[in-house]
Amino acid sequence: MAKVPGAVIAASGLVGGYGVARWTGRRPLGGAVLAAAGAAAAQQWRQRAGGKAAGALSAAYVAAFVGSHPLAKKVGAWPAVFGVAGAVALASWAVADRRG
């Protein structure tokens, strides 16, 4: 069975985490989705590109989450989330996914 690319997992974690938090009104539940997807993506990145790349991409994932908050004040919540999810997905593809 083919593995789901880390780019898809990471982008889904950012979008899904926000969506769950927004629609349930429970931010910790959204955080759990975000964390679970981040851990799964990091595992894919480590397998495909090694520990240093996985660490850098994990840092980008966290930075995207943090950066989406001030960005949302300028462009709106959903555009900010989709923007950072796309950026992380692109970075993941460039660093790890295109290899596998």
Short mmCIF file of C-alpha atoms in Angstrom, two decimals, residues 5-100:
data_model
loop_
_atom_site.label_atom_id
_atom_site.label_comp_id
_atom_site.label_asym_id
_atom_site.label_seq_id
_atom_site.Cartn_x
_atom_site.Cartn_y
_atom_site.Cartn_z
CA PRO A 5 2.84 11.92 1.32
CA GLY A 6 3.95 14.07 4.23
CA ALA A 7 2.75 17.14 2.33
CA VAL A 8 -0.82 15.83 2.37
CA ILE A 9 -0.66 14.87 6.03
CA ALA A 10 0.78 18.22 7.11
CA ALA A 11 -1.64 20.33 5.07
CA SER A 12 -4.55 18.21 6.30
CA GLY A 13 -3.39 18.65 9.88
CA LEU A 14 -3.31 22.43 9.61
CA VAL A 15 -6.65 22.70 7.83
CA GLY A 16 -8.29 19.92 9.81
CA GLY A 17 -7.03 21.17 13.15
CA TYR A 18 -8.45 24.60 12.52
CA GLY A 19 -11.70 23.19 11.18
CA VAL A 20 -12.22 20.92 14.17
CA ALA A 21 -11.45 23.73 16.61
CA ARG A 22 -13.79 26.12 14.84
CA TRP A 23 -16.72 23.77 14.28
CA THR A 24 -16.65 22.08 17.68
CA GLY A 25 -15.72 25.20 19.64
CA ARG A 26 -13.08 23.11 21.42
CA ARG A 27 -9.61 24.41 20.72
CA PRO A 28 -7.84 21.53 22.52
CA LEU A 29 -9.56 19.06 20.20
CA GLY A 30 -8.29 21.01 17.19
CA GLY A 31 -4.84 21.03 18.78
CA ALA A 32 -4.97 17.25 19.13
CA VAL A 33 -5.72 16.92 15.41
CA LEU A 34 -2.89 19.33 14.61
CA ALA A 35 -0.43 17.43 16.84
CA ALA A 36 -1.38 13.97 15.57
CA ALA A 37 -1.01 15.02 11.95
CA GLY A 38 2.27 16.76 12.72
CA ALA A 39 3.66 13.61 14.34
CA ALA A 40 2.54 11.46 11.40
CA ALA A 41 4.03 13.89 8.89
CA ALA A 42 7.31 14.03 10.83
CA GLN A 43 7.53 10.25 10.71
CA GLN A 44 7.08 10.31 6.93
CA TRP A 45 9.65 13.07 6.57
CA ARG A 46 12.18 11.18 8.71
CA GLN A 47 11.74 8.01 6.65
CA ARG A 48 12.05 9.78 3.32
CA ALA A 49 14.61 12.52 3.96
CA GLY A 50 16.30 11.88 7.31
CA GLY A 51 16.29 13.47 10.74
CA LYS A 52 17.60 16.92 9.86
CA ALA A 53 15.03 17.41 7.13
CA ALA A 54 12.28 16.11 9.41
CA GLY A 55 13.35 18.56 12.11
CA ALA A 56 13.36 21.48 9.69
CA LEU A 57 9.98 20.56 8.24
CA SER A 58 8.53 20.07 11.72
CA ALA A 59 9.77 23.53 12.67
CA ALA A 60 8.13 24.90 9.51
CA TYR A 61 4.87 23.16 10.48
CA VAL A 62 4.89 24.77 13.93
CA ALA A 63 5.90 28.14 12.45
CA ALA A 64 3.02 27.89 9.98
CA PHE A 65 0.57 27.28 12.81
CA VAL A 66 1.92 30.21 14.80
CA GLY A 67 2.19 32.46 11.75
CA SER A 68 -1.38 31.77 10.66
CA HIS A 69 -2.71 33.72 13.64
CA PRO A 70 -1.34 37.17 12.76
CA LEU A 71 -1.88 36.46 9.07
CA ALA A 72 -5.56 35.76 9.78
CA LYS A 73 -5.96 39.29 11.11
CA LYS A 74 -4.92 40.60 7.70
CA VAL A 75 -6.53 38.19 5.24
CA GLY A 76 -9.10 36.23 7.24
CA ALA A 77 -8.94 32.92 9.03
CA TRP A 78 -9.58 30.44 6.24
CA PRO A 79 -7.31 32.16 3.68
CA ALA A 80 -4.54 32.24 6.28
CA VAL A 81 -4.94 28.56 7.12
CA PHE A 82 -5.03 27.53 3.47
CA GLY A 83 -2.03 29.73 2.71
CA VAL A 84 0.20 28.31 5.41
CA ALA A 85 -0.99 24.76 4.67
CA GLY A 86 0.00 25.26 1.04
CA ALA A 87 3.39 26.64 2.02
CA VAL A 88 4.13 23.68 4.30
CA ALA A 89 2.92 21.23 1.66
CA LEU A 90 5.20 22.82 -0.94
CA ALA A 91 8.18 22.70 1.43
CA SER A 92 7.42 19.08 2.26
CA TRP A 93 7.23 18.12 -1.37
CA ALA A 94 10.48 19.94 -2.18
CA VAL A 95 12.46 18.47 0.71
CA ALA A 96 11.03 15.00 1.25
CA ASP A 97 8.11 13.83 -0.85
CA ARG A 98 9.52 14.13 -4.33
CA ARG A 99 12.23 11.66 -3.31
CA GLY A 100 9.83 8.88 -2.40
#
